[in-house]
Amino acid sequence: MSTAPRLVDLRVGDINDLNSVVHIMNRAFDPHFGEAWSSSQCIGMLALQGVWLTLACEGEALVGFAMARAVAGDGELLLLAVEPERRGRGIGGTLLRSVIADARDRRAERLHLEMRAGNPALALYRAHGFTQVGQRRAYYRGLTGEAFDAHTYAMALTD
Ligand SMILES: CC(C)(COP(=O)(O)OP(=O)(O)OC[C@H]1O[C@@H](n2cnc3c(N)ncnc32)[C@H](O)[C@@H]1OP(=O)(O)O)[C@@H](O)C(=O)NCCC(=O)NCCS
């Protein structure tokens, strides 16, 4: 039997997918750090102008997602998460490249993101050209009330 990684299918998600998205998010983000969004935050964000949801599916199963926004030339990667058991197979990178391409199509000139300081996802973002542009002290509040800094990153989408 082949052990080659399966390719994922990407598709556009909508409000009907949010239950599955929140399920993945709650498994993907360690609750200790307080990074995951609530269902109502996702519903509210998806309703905003310029926001889109990209789903990574293996067959019928959702294995990862990205939510992003592009408005007035500025893009933001809002969320990126992959099922813990499916990591390290390129699914996060596939989602990230799709968001970058979609943001370009939507005429964004820069793509921003914000991430907890120390999140190992930084290696993935650096590999795709993001560099740090700022810091927000005590931005995330973890389960025990502990505060964690956020770092902001950006990449240019213009040549
Ligand atoms: C970040 C995330 C989406 C990456 O998904 P993925 O499918 O594993 O990504 P890929 O397989 O395409 O790339 C993995 C790369 O990301 C980096 N990386 C991301 N998360 C990592 C982790 N927890 N531990 C180690 N490396 C990690 C590594 O550089 C790795 O590269 P390598 O495979 O060459 O070693 C996934 O780890 C995740 O869901 N994390 C929790 C949610 C999160 O923190 N999201 C980012 C902030 S919004």
JSON list of C-alpha atoms and ligand atoms in Angstrom, two decimals:
[
{"chain": "A", "resi": 1, "resn": "MET", "atom": "CA", "xyz": [0.00, 0.00, 0.00]},
{"chain": "A", "resi": 2, "resn": "SER", "atom": "CA", "xyz": [1.31, 3.46, -0.87]},
{"chain": "A", "resi": 3, "resn": "THR", "atom": "CA", "xyz": [2.31, 5.74, 2.00]},
{"chain": "A", "resi": 4, "resn": "ALA", "atom": "CA", "xyz": [2.40, 8.86, -0.20]},
{"chain": "A", "resi": 5, "resn": "PRO", "atom": "CA", "xyz": [0.44, 11.76, 1.30]},
{"chain": "A", "resi": 6, "resn": "ARG", "atom": "CA", "xyz": [-3.04, 12.24, -0.11]},
{"chain": "A", "resi": 7, "resn": "LEU", "atom": "CA", "xyz": [-3.71, 15.47, -1.88]},
{"chain": "A", "resi": 8, "resn": "VAL", "atom": "CA", "xyz": [-6.40, 17.63, -0.36]},
{"chain": "A", "resi": 9, "resn": "ASP", "atom": "CA", "xyz": [-9.16, 19.32, -2.28]},
{"chain": "A", "resi": 10, "resn": "LEU", "atom": "CA", "xyz": [-9.67, 23.00, -1.63]},
{"chain": "A", "resi": 11, "resn": "ARG", "atom": "CA", "xyz": [-13.14, 24.47, -1.78]},
{"chain": "A", "resi": 12, "resn": "VAL", "atom": "CA", "xyz": [-14.85, 27.69, -0.81]},
{"chain": "A", "resi": 13, "resn": "GLY", "atom": "CA", "xyz": [-16.68, 27.46, 2.50]},
{"chain": "A", "resi": 14, "resn": "ASP", "atom": "CA", "xyz": [-19.69, 29.35, 3.81]},
{"chain": "A", "resi": 15, "resn": "ILE", "atom": "CA", "xyz": [-21.71, 29.77, 6.98]},
{"chain": "A", "resi": 16, "resn": "ASN", "atom": "CA", "xyz": [-23.00, 26.18, 6.71]},
{"chain": "A", "resi": 17, "resn": "ASP", "atom": "CA", "xyz": [-19.45, 24.92, 7.24]},
{"chain": "A", "resi": 18, "resn": "LEU", "atom": "CA", "xyz": [-18.80, 26.86, 10.43]},
{"chain": "A", "resi": 19, "resn": "ASN", "atom": "CA", "xyz": [-19.73, 24.05, 12.84]},
{"chain": "A", "resi": 20, "resn": "SER", "atom": "CA", "xyz": [-17.08, 21.82, 11.26]},
{"chain": "A", "resi": 21, "resn": "VAL", "atom": "CA", "xyz": [-14.63, 24.72, 11.12]},
{"chain": "A", "resi": 22, "resn": "VAL", "atom": "CA", "xyz": [-15.04, 25.47, 14.83]},
{"chain": "A", "resi": 23, "resn": "HIS", "atom": "CA", "xyz": [-14.66, 21.75, 15.61]},
{"chain": "A", "resi": 24, "resn": "ILE", "atom": "CA", "xyz": [-11.28, 21.71, 13.78]},
{"chain": "A", "resi": 25, "resn": "MET", "atom": "CA", "xyz": [-10.27, 25.00, 15.39]},
{"chain": "A", "resi": 26, "resn": "ASN", "atom": "CA", "xyz": [-10.93, 23.73, 18.89]},
{"chain": "A", "resi": 27, "resn": "ARG", "atom": "CA", "xyz": [-8.79, 20.70, 18.20]},
{"chain": "A", "resi": 28, "resn": "ALA", "atom": "CA", "xyz": [-6.06, 22.66, 16.40]},
{"chain": "A", "resi": 29, "resn": "PHE", "atom": "CA", "xyz": [-5.41, 25.49, 18.87]},
{"chain": "A", "resi": 30, "resn": "ASP", "atom": "CA", "xyz": [-4.13, 24.62, 22.34]},
{"chain": "A", "resi": 31, "resn": "PRO", "atom": "CA", "xyz": [-6.74, 26.16, 24.73]},
{"chain": "A", "resi": 32, "resn": "HIS", "atom": "CA", "xyz": [-3.90, 27.11, 27.05]},
{"chain": "A", "resi": 33, "resn": "PHE", "atom": "CA", "xyz": [-3.08, 30.08, 24.80]},
{"chain": "A", "resi": 34, "resn": "GLY", "atom": "CA", "xyz": [-6.58, 31.44, 24.10]},
{"chain": "A", "resi": 35, "resn": "GLU", "atom": "CA", "xyz": [-6.09, 31.81, 20.33]},
{"chain": "A", "resi": 36, "resn": "ALA", "atom": "CA", "xyz": [-9.17, 29.98, 19.04]},
{"chain": "A", "resi": 37, "resn": "TRP", "atom": "CA", "xyz": [-12.22, 31.98, 18.01]},
{"chain": "A", "resi": 38, "resn": "SER", "atom": "CA", "xyz": [-15.75, 31.27, 19.20]},
{"chain": "A", "resi": 39, "resn": "SER", "atom": "CA", "xyz": [-18.48, 30.23, 16.82]},
{"chain": "A", "resi": 40, "resn": "SER", "atom": "CA", "xyz": [-20.13, 33.65, 17.08]},
{"chain": "A", "resi": 41, "resn": "GLN", "atom": "CA", "xyz": [-16.84, 35.40, 16.29]},
{"chain": "A", "resi": 42, "resn": "CYS", "atom": "CA", "xyz": [-16.53, 33.27, 13.14]},
{"chain": "A", "resi": 43, "resn": "ILE", "atom": "CA", "xyz": [-20.14, 33.97, 12.10]},
{"chain": "A", "resi": 44, "resn": "GLY", "atom": "CA", "xyz": [-19.65, 37.70, 12.64]},
{"chain": "A", "resi": 45, "resn": "MET", "atom": "CA", "xyz": [-16.36, 37.78, 10.75]},
{"chain": "A", "resi": 46, "resn": "LEU", "atom": "CA", "xyz": [-17.63, 35.76, 7.79]},
{"chain": "A", "resi": 47, "resn": "ALA", "atom": "CA", "xyz": [-20.47, 38.26, 7.35]},
{"chain": "A", "resi": 48, "resn": "LEU", "atom": "CA", "xyz": [-18.03, 41.15, 6.88]},
{"chain": "A", "resi": 49, "resn": "GLN", "atom": "CA", "xyz": [-17.16, 42.55, 3.49]},
{"chain": "A", "resi": 50, "resn": "GLY", "atom": "CA", "xyz": [-14.23, 40.88, 1.77]},
{"chain": "A", "resi": 51, "resn": "VAL", "atom": "CA", "xyz": [-13.99, 37.84, 4.07]},
{"chain": "A", "resi": 52, "resn": "TRP", "atom": "CA", "xyz": [-13.69, 34.34, 2.63]},
{"chain": "A", "resi": 53, "resn": "LEU", "atom": "CA", "xyz": [-13.28, 30.83, 3.95]},
{"chain": "A", "resi": 54, "resn": "THR", "atom": "CA", "xyz": [-11.19, 28.15, 2.26]},
{"chain": "A", "resi": 55, "resn": "LEU", "atom": "CA", "xyz": [-11.65, 24.52, 3.25]},
{"chain": "A", "resi": 56, "resn": "ALA", "atom": "CA", "xyz": [-9.17, 21.68, 2.83]},
{"chain": "A", "resi": 57, "resn": "CYS", "atom": "CA", "xyz": [-11.01, 18.37, 2.43]},
{"chain": "A", "resi": 58, "resn": "GLU", "atom": "CA", "xyz": [-9.95, 14.75, 2.18]},
{"chain": "A", "resi": 59, "resn": "GLY", "atom": "CA", "xyz": [-12.98, 13.20, 0.54]},
{"chain": "A", "resi": 60, "resn": "GLU", "atom": "CA", "xyz": [-15.94, 14.36, 2.61]},
{"chain": "A", "resi": 61, "resn": "ALA", "atom": "CA", "xyz": [-13.83, 15.10, 5.67]},
{"chain": "A", "resi": 62, "resn": "LEU", "atom": "CA", "xyz": [-12.75, 18.63, 6.53]},
{"chain": "A", "resi": 63, "resn": "VAL", "atom": "CA", "xyz": [-9.08, 18.50, 7.60]},
{"chain": "A", "resi": 64, "resn": "GLY", "atom": "CA", "xyz": [-8.15, 22.19, 7.65]},
{"chain": "A", "resi": 65, "resn": "PHE", "atom": "CA", "xyz": [-9.31, 25.68, 6.82]},
{"chain": "A", "resi": 66, "resn": "ALA", "atom": "CA", "xyz": [-8.22, 29.27, 6.35]},
{"chain": "A", "resi": 67, "resn": "MET", "atom": "CA", "xyz": [-10.22, 32.44, 6.83]},
{"chain": "A", "resi": 68, "resn": "ALA", "atom": "CA", "xyz": [-8.96, 35.65, 5.27]},
{"chain": "A", "resi": 69, "resn": "ARG", "atom": "CA", "xyz": [-10.04, 39.16, 4.33]},
{"chain": "A", "resi": 70, "resn": "ALA", "atom": "CA", "xyz": [-9.11, 41.57, 1.57]},
{"chain": "A", "resi": 71, "resn": "VAL", "atom": "CA", "xyz": [-10.47, 45.11, 1.58]},
{"chain": "A", "resi": 72, "resn": "ALA", "atom": "CA", "xyz": [-9.21, 48.26, -0.10]},
{"chain": "A", "resi": 73, "resn": "GLY", "atom": "CA", "xyz": [-5.89, 46.76, -1.15]},
{"chain": "A", "resi": 74, "resn": "ASP", "atom": "CA", "xyz": [-5.10, 45.25, 2.23]},
{"chain": "A", "resi": 75, "resn": "GLY", "atom": "CA", "xyz": [-5.30, 41.55, 2.99]},
{"chain": "A", "resi": 76, "resn": "GLU", "atom": "CA", "xyz": [-5.28, 39.69, 6.28]},
{"chain": "A", "resi": 77, "resn": "LEU", "atom": "CA", "xyz": [-4.95, 36.02, 7.07]},
{"chain": "A", "resi": 78, "resn": "LEU", "atom": "CA", "xyz": [-7.35, 35.70, 9.98]},
{"chain": "A", "resi": 79, "resn": "LEU", "atom": "CA", "xyz": [-7.15, 32.00, 10.82]},
{"chain": "A", "resi": 80, "resn": "LEU", "atom": "CA", "xyz": [-5.27, 28.95, 9.56]},
{"chain": "A", "resi": 81, "resn": "ALA", "atom": "CA", "xyz": [-5.63, 25.52, 11.13]},
{"chain": "A", "resi": 82, "resn": "VAL", "atom": "CA", "xyz": [-5.13, 21.87, 10.28]},
{"chain": "A", "resi": 83, "resn": "GLU", "atom": "CA", "xyz": [-6.33, 18.78, 12.16]},
{"chain": "A", "resi": 84, "resn": "PRO", "atom": "CA", "xyz": [-3.51, 17.74, 14.53]},
{"chain": "A", "resi": 85, "resn": "GLU", "atom": "CA", "xyz": [-3.34, 14.22, 13.02]},
{"chain": "A", "resi": 86, "resn": "ARG", "atom": "CA", "xyz": [-3.00, 15.60, 9.49]},
{"chain": "A", "resi": 87, "resn": "ARG", "atom": "CA", "xyz": [-0.14, 18.04, 10.06]},
{"chain": "A", "resi": 88, "resn": "GLY", "atom": "CA", "xyz": [3.26, 18.01, 8.44]},
{"chain": "A", "resi": 89, "resn": "ARG", "atom": "CA", "xyz": [1.88, 16.81, 5.09]},
{"chain": "A", "resi": 90, "resn": "GLY", "atom": "CA", "xyz": [1.73, 20.18, 3.36]},
{"chain": "A", "resi": 91, "resn": "ILE", "atom": "CA", "xyz": [-1.95, 20.94, 4.02]},
{"chain": "A", "resi": 92, "resn": "GLY", "atom": "CA", "xyz": [-1.21, 24.16, 5.92]},
{"chain": "A", "resi": 93, "resn": "GLY", "atom": "CA", "xyz": [1.14, 25.29, 3.15]},
{"chain": "A", "resi": 94, "resn": "THR", "atom": "CA", "xyz": [-1.45, 24.46, 0.49]},
{"chain": "A", "resi": 95, "resn": "LEU", "atom": "CA", "xyz": [-4.04, 26.55, 2.32]},
{"chain": "A", "resi": 96, "resn": "LEU", "atom": "CA", "xyz": [-1.59, 29.41, 2.82]},
{"chain": "A", "resi": 97, "resn": "ARG", "atom": "CA", "xyz": [-0.62, 29.49, -0.88]},
{"chain": "A", "resi": 98, "resn": "SER", "atom": "CA", "xyz": [-4.30, 29.50, -1.80]},
{"chain": "A", "resi": 99, "resn": "VAL", "atom": "CA", "xyz": [-4.94, 32.48, 0.50]},
{"chain": "A", "resi": 100, "resn": "ILE", "atom": "CA", "xyz": [-1.96, 34.35, -0.98]},
{"chain": "A", "resi": 101, "resn": "ALA", "atom": "CA", "xyz": [-3.23, 33.71, -4.54]},
{"chain": "A", "resi": 102, "resn": "ASP", "atom": "CA", "xyz": [-6.81, 34.70, -3.63]},
{"chain": "A", "resi": 103, "resn": "ALA", "atom": "CA", "xyz": [-5.62, 37.88, -1.90]},
{"chain": "A", "resi": 104, "resn": "ARG", "atom": "CA", "xyz": [-3.67, 38.81, -5.05]},
{"chain": "A", "resi": 105, "resn": "ASP", "atom": "CA", "xyz": [-6.78, 38.12, -7.17]},
{"chain": "A", "resi": 106, "resn": "ARG", "atom": "CA", "xyz": [-8.68, 40.46, -4.86]},
{"chain": "A", "resi": 107, "resn": "ARG", "atom": "CA", "xyz": [-6.09, 43.18, -5.53]},
{"chain": "A", "resi": 108, "resn": "ALA", "atom": "CA", "xyz": [-4.53, 43.15, -2.07]},
{"chain": "A", "resi": 109, "resn": "GLU", "atom": "CA", "xyz": [-1.06, 44.66, -2.10]},
{"chain": "A", "resi": 110, "resn": "ARG", "atom": "CA", "xyz": [-0.01, 43.28, 1.27]},
{"chain": "A", "resi": 111, "resn": "LEU", "atom": "CA", "xyz": [-1.06, 40.33, 3.38]},
{"chain": "A", "resi": 112, "resn": "HIS", "atom": "CA", "xyz": [-0.93, 40.67, 7.16]},
{"chain": "A", "resi": 113, "resn": "LEU", "atom": "CA", "xyz": [-1.30, 38.17, 9.95]},
{"chain": "A", "resi": 114, "resn": "GLU", "atom": "CA", "xyz": [-1.15, 38.14, 13.69]},
{"chain": "A", "resi": 115, "resn": "MET", "atom": "CA", "xyz": [0.11, 35.24, 15.72]},
{"chain": "A", "resi": 116, "resn": "ARG", "atom": "CA", "xyz": [0.97, 34.37, 19.29]},
{"chain": "A", "resi": 117, "resn": "ALA", "atom": "CA", "xyz": [4.67, 34.95, 19.94]},
{"chain": "A", "resi": 118, "resn": "GLY", "atom": "CA", "xyz": [6.35, 31.56, 20.02]},
{"chain": "A", "resi": 119, "resn": "ASN", "atom": "CA", "xyz": [3.81, 29.77, 17.80]},
{"chain": "A", "resi": 120, "resn": "PRO", "atom": "CA", "xyz": [5.83, 27.23, 15.74]},
{"chain": "A", "resi": 121, "resn": "ALA", "atom": "CA", "xyz": [3.69, 28.14, 12.71]},
{"chain": "A", "resi": 122, "resn": "LEU", "atom": "CA", "xyz": [6.16, 31.00, 12.28]},
{"chain": "A", "resi": 123, "resn": "ALA", "atom": "CA", "xyz": [8.46, 28.70, 10.29]},
{"chain": "A", "resi": 124, "resn": "LEU", "atom": "CA", "xyz": [5.68, 28.13, 7.77]},
{"chain": "A", "resi": 125, "resn": "TYR", "atom": "CA", "xyz": [4.96, 31.86, 7.44]},
{"chain": "A", "resi": 126, "resn": "ARG", "atom": "CA", "xyz": [8.64, 32.78, 7.15]},
{"chain": "A", "resi": 127, "resn": "ALA", "atom": "CA", "xyz": [9.08, 30.17, 4.42]},
{"chain": "A", "resi": 128, "resn": "HIS", "atom": "CA", "xyz": [6.33, 31.92, 2.45]},
{"chain": "A", "resi": 129, "resn": "GLY", "atom": "CA", "xyz": [7.87, 35.38, 2.78]},
{"chain": "A", "resi": 130, "resn": "PHE", "atom": "CA", "xyz": [6.28, 36.94, 5.87]},
{"chain": "A", "resi": 131, "resn": "THR", "atom": "CA", "xyz": [8.43, 39.22, 8.04]},
{"chain": "A", "resi": 132, "resn": "GLN", "atom": "CA", "xyz": [7.63, 40.68, 11.42]},
{"chain": "A", "resi": 133, "resn": "VAL", "atom": "CA", "xyz": [6.21, 44.21, 11.42]},
{"chain": "A", "resi": 134, "resn": "GLY", "atom": "CA", "xyz": [4.92, 44.67, 14.95]},
{"chain": "A", "resi": 135, "resn": "GLN", "atom": "CA", "xyz": [4.13, 43.38, 18.40]},
{"chain": "A", "resi": 136, "resn": "ARG", "atom": "CA", "xyz": [1.05, 43.58, 20.64]},
{"chain": "A", "resi": 137, "resn": "ARG", "atom": "CA", "xyz": [1.81, 42.98, 24.27]},
{"chain": "A", "resi": 138, "resn": "ALA", "atom": "CA", "xyz": [-0.49, 40.70, 26.30]},
{"chain": "A", "resi": 139, "resn": "TYR", "atom": "CA", "xyz": [-2.85, 40.34, 23.34]},
{"chain": "A", "resi": 140, "resn": "TYR", "atom": "CA", "xyz": [-4.02, 36.78, 24.01]},
{"chain": "A", "resi": 141, "resn": "ARG", "atom": "CA", "xyz": [-5.52, 35.69, 27.32]},
{"chain": "A", "resi": 142, "resn": "GLY", "atom": "CA", "xyz": [-5.08, 31.99, 28.09]},
{"chain": "A", "resi": 143, "resn": "LEU", "atom": "CA", "xyz": [-7.28, 29.59, 30.06]},
{"chain": "A", "resi": 144, "resn": "THR", "atom": "CA", "xyz": [-5.58, 30.41, 33.34]},
{"chain": "A", "resi": 145, "resn": "GLY", "atom": "CA", "xyz": [-5.64, 34.16, 32.74]},
{"chain": "A", "resi": 146, "resn": "GLU", "atom": "CA", "xyz": [-2.02, 34.23, 31.63]},
{"chain": "A", "resi": 147, "resn": "ALA", "atom": "CA", "xyz": [-1.30, 36.84, 28.92]},
{"chain": "A", "resi": 148, "resn": "PHE", "atom": "CA", "xyz": [0.63, 36.11, 25.71]},
{"chain": "A", "resi": 149, "resn": "ASP", "atom": "CA", "xyz": [2.07, 38.63, 23.28]},
{"chain": "A", "resi": 150, "resn": "ALA", "atom": "CA", "xyz": [1.04, 38.70, 19.64]},
{"chain": "A", "resi": 151, "resn": "HIS", "atom": "CA", "xyz": [3.44, 39.39, 16.79]},
{"chain": "A", "resi": 152, "resn": "THR", "atom": "CA", "xyz": [2.24, 40.83, 13.52]},
{"chain": "A", "resi": 153, "resn": "TYR", "atom": "CA", "xyz": [3.73, 39.81, 10.18]},
{"chain": "A", "resi": 154, "resn": "ALA", "atom": "CA", "xyz": [3.26, 40.98, 6.61]},
{"chain": "A", "resi": 155, "resn": "MET", "atom": "CA", "xyz": [4.31, 40.09, 3.09]},
{"chain": "A", "resi": 156, "resn": "ALA", "atom": "CA", "xyz": [4.13, 42.18, -0.06]},
{"chain": "A", "resi": 157, "resn": "LEU", "atom": "CA", "xyz": [1.91, 40.76, -2.80]},
{"chain": "A", "resi": 158, "resn": "THR", "atom": "CA", "xyz": [3.11, 43.15, -5.50]},
{"chain": "A", "resi": 159, "resn": "ASP", "atom": "CA", "xyz": [6.23, 42.46, -7.59]},
{"chain": "B", "resi": 1, "resn": "LIG", "atom": "C1", "xyz": [0.22, 25.99, 11.42]},
{"chain": "B", "resi": 1, "resn": "LIG", "atom": "C2", "xyz": [-0.49, 24.78, 10.82]},
{"chain": "B", "resi": 1, "resn": "LIG", "atom": "C3", "xyz": [-1.75, 25.24, 10.11]},
{"chain": "B", "resi": 1, "resn": "LIG", "atom": "C4", "xyz": [0.46, 24.11, 9.81]},
{"chain": "B", "resi": 1, "resn": "LIG", "atom": "O1", "xyz": [-0.26, 23.05, 9.20]},
{"chain": "B", "resi": 1, "resn": "LIG", "atom": "P1", "xyz": [0.52, 21.85, 8.48]},
{"chain": "B", "resi": 1, "resn": "LIG", "atom": "O2", "xyz": [-0.46, 21.12, 7.64]},
{"chain": "B", "resi": 1, "resn": "LIG", "atom": "O3", "xyz": [1.31, 21.06, 9.47]},
{"chain": "B", "resi": 1, "resn": "LIG", "atom": "O4", "xyz": [1.53, 22.67, 7.54]},
{"chain": "B", "resi": 1, "resn": "LIG", "atom": "P2", "xyz": [2.54, 22.09, 6.46]},
{"chain": "B", "resi": 1, "resn": "LIG", "atom": "O5", "xyz": [2.63, 20.61, 6.56]},
{"chain": "B", "resi": 1, "resn": "LIG", "atom": "O6", "xyz": [2.20, 22.69, 5.16]},
{"chain": "B", "resi": 1, "resn": "LIG", "atom": "O7", "xyz": [3.88, 22.78, 6.91]},
{"chain": "B", "resi": 1, "resn": "LIG", "atom": "C5", "xyz": [4.43, 22.43, 8.13]},
{"chain": "B", "resi": 1, "resn": "LIG", "atom": "C6", "xyz": [5.52, 23.45, 8.37]},
{"chain": "B", "resi": 1, "resn": "LIG", "atom": "O8", "xyz": [5.06, 24.44, 9.27]},
{"chain": "B", "resi": 1, "resn": "LIG", "atom": "C7", "xyz": [5.95, 24.56, 10.37]},
{"chain": "B", "resi": 1, "resn": "LIG", "atom": "N1", "xyz": [5.13, 24.23, 11.53]},
{"chain": "B", "resi": 1, "resn": "LIG", "atom": "C8", "xyz": [3.88, 24.67, 11.70]},
{"chain": "B", "resi": 1, "resn": "LIG", "atom": "N2", "xyz": [3.38, 24.27, 12.87]},
{"chain": "B", "resi": 1, "resn": "LIG", "atom": "C9", "xyz": [4.32, 23.54, 13.46]},
{"chain": "B", "resi": 1, "resn": "LIG", "atom": "C10", "xyz": [4.39, 22.85, 14.69]},
{"chain": "B", "resi": 1, "resn": "LIG", "atom": "N3", "xyz": [3.38, 22.83, 15.57]},
{"chain": "B", "resi": 1, "resn": "LIG", "atom": "N4", "xyz": [5.51, 22.19, 14.97]},
{"chain": "B", "resi": 1, "resn": "LIG", "atom": "C11", "xyz": [6.53, 22.19, 14.10]},
{"chain": "B", "resi": 1, "resn": "LIG", "atom": "N5", "xyz": [6.52, 22.82, 12.92]},
{"chain": "B", "resi": 1, "resn": "LIG", "atom": "C12", "xyz": [5.42, 23.50, 12.61]},
{"chain": "B", "resi": 1, "resn": "LIG", "atom": "C13", "xyz": [7.14, 23.70, 10.05]},
{"chain": "B", "resi": 1, "resn": "LIG", "atom": "O9", "xyz": [8.09, 24.59, 9.52]},
{"chain": "B", "resi": 1, "resn": "LIG", "atom": "C14", "xyz": [6.70, 22.77, 8.97]},
{"chain": "B", "resi": 1, "resn": "LIG", "atom": "O10", "xyz": [7.65, 22.64, 7.96]},
{"chain": "B", "resi": 1, "resn": "LIG", "atom": "P3", "xyz": [8.33, 21.21, 7.69]},
{"chain": "B", "resi": 1, "resn": "LIG", "atom": "O11", "xyz": [7.20, 20.27, 7.40]},
{"chain": "B", "resi": 1, "resn": "LIG", "atom": "O12", "xyz": [9.21, 21.49, 6.52]},
{"chain": "B", "resi": 1, "resn": "LIG", "atom": "O13", "xyz": [9.06, 20.90, 8.96]},
{"chain": "B", "resi": 1, "resn": "LIG", "atom": "C15", "xyz": [-0.82, 23.73, 11.93]},
{"chain": "B", "resi": 1, "resn": "LIG", "atom": "O14", "xyz": [0.37, 23.44, 12.64]},
{"chain": "B", "resi": 1, "resn": "LIG", "atom": "C16", "xyz": [-1.89, 24.19, 12.91]},
{"chain": "B", "resi": 1, "resn": "LIG", "atom": "O15", "xyz": [-3.09, 24.00, 12.68]},
{"chain": "B", "resi": 1, "resn": "LIG", "atom": "N6", "xyz": [-1.47, 24.79, 14.03]},
{"chain": "B", "resi": 1, "resn": "LIG", "atom": "C17", "xyz": [-2.41, 25.22, 15.07]},
{"chain": "B", "resi": 1, "resn": "LIG", "atom": "C18", "xyz": [-3.15, 26.46, 14.65]},
{"chain": "B", "resi": 1, "resn": "LIG", "atom": "C19", "xyz": [-2.18, 27.62, 14.45]},
{"chain": "B", "resi": 1, "resn": "LIG", "atom": "O16", "xyz": [-1.36, 27.90, 15.29]},
{"chain": "B", "resi": 1, "resn": "LIG", "atom": "N7", "xyz": [-2.33, 28.34, 13.31]},
{"chain": "B", "resi": 1, "resn": "LIG", "atom": "C20", "xyz": [-1.44, 29.43, 12.96]},
{"chain": "B", "resi": 1, "resn": "LIG", "atom": "C21", "xyz": [-1.81, 30.71, 13.59]},
{"chain": "B", "resi": 1, "resn": "LIG", "atom": "S1", "xyz": [-3.31, 31.37, 12.91]}
]
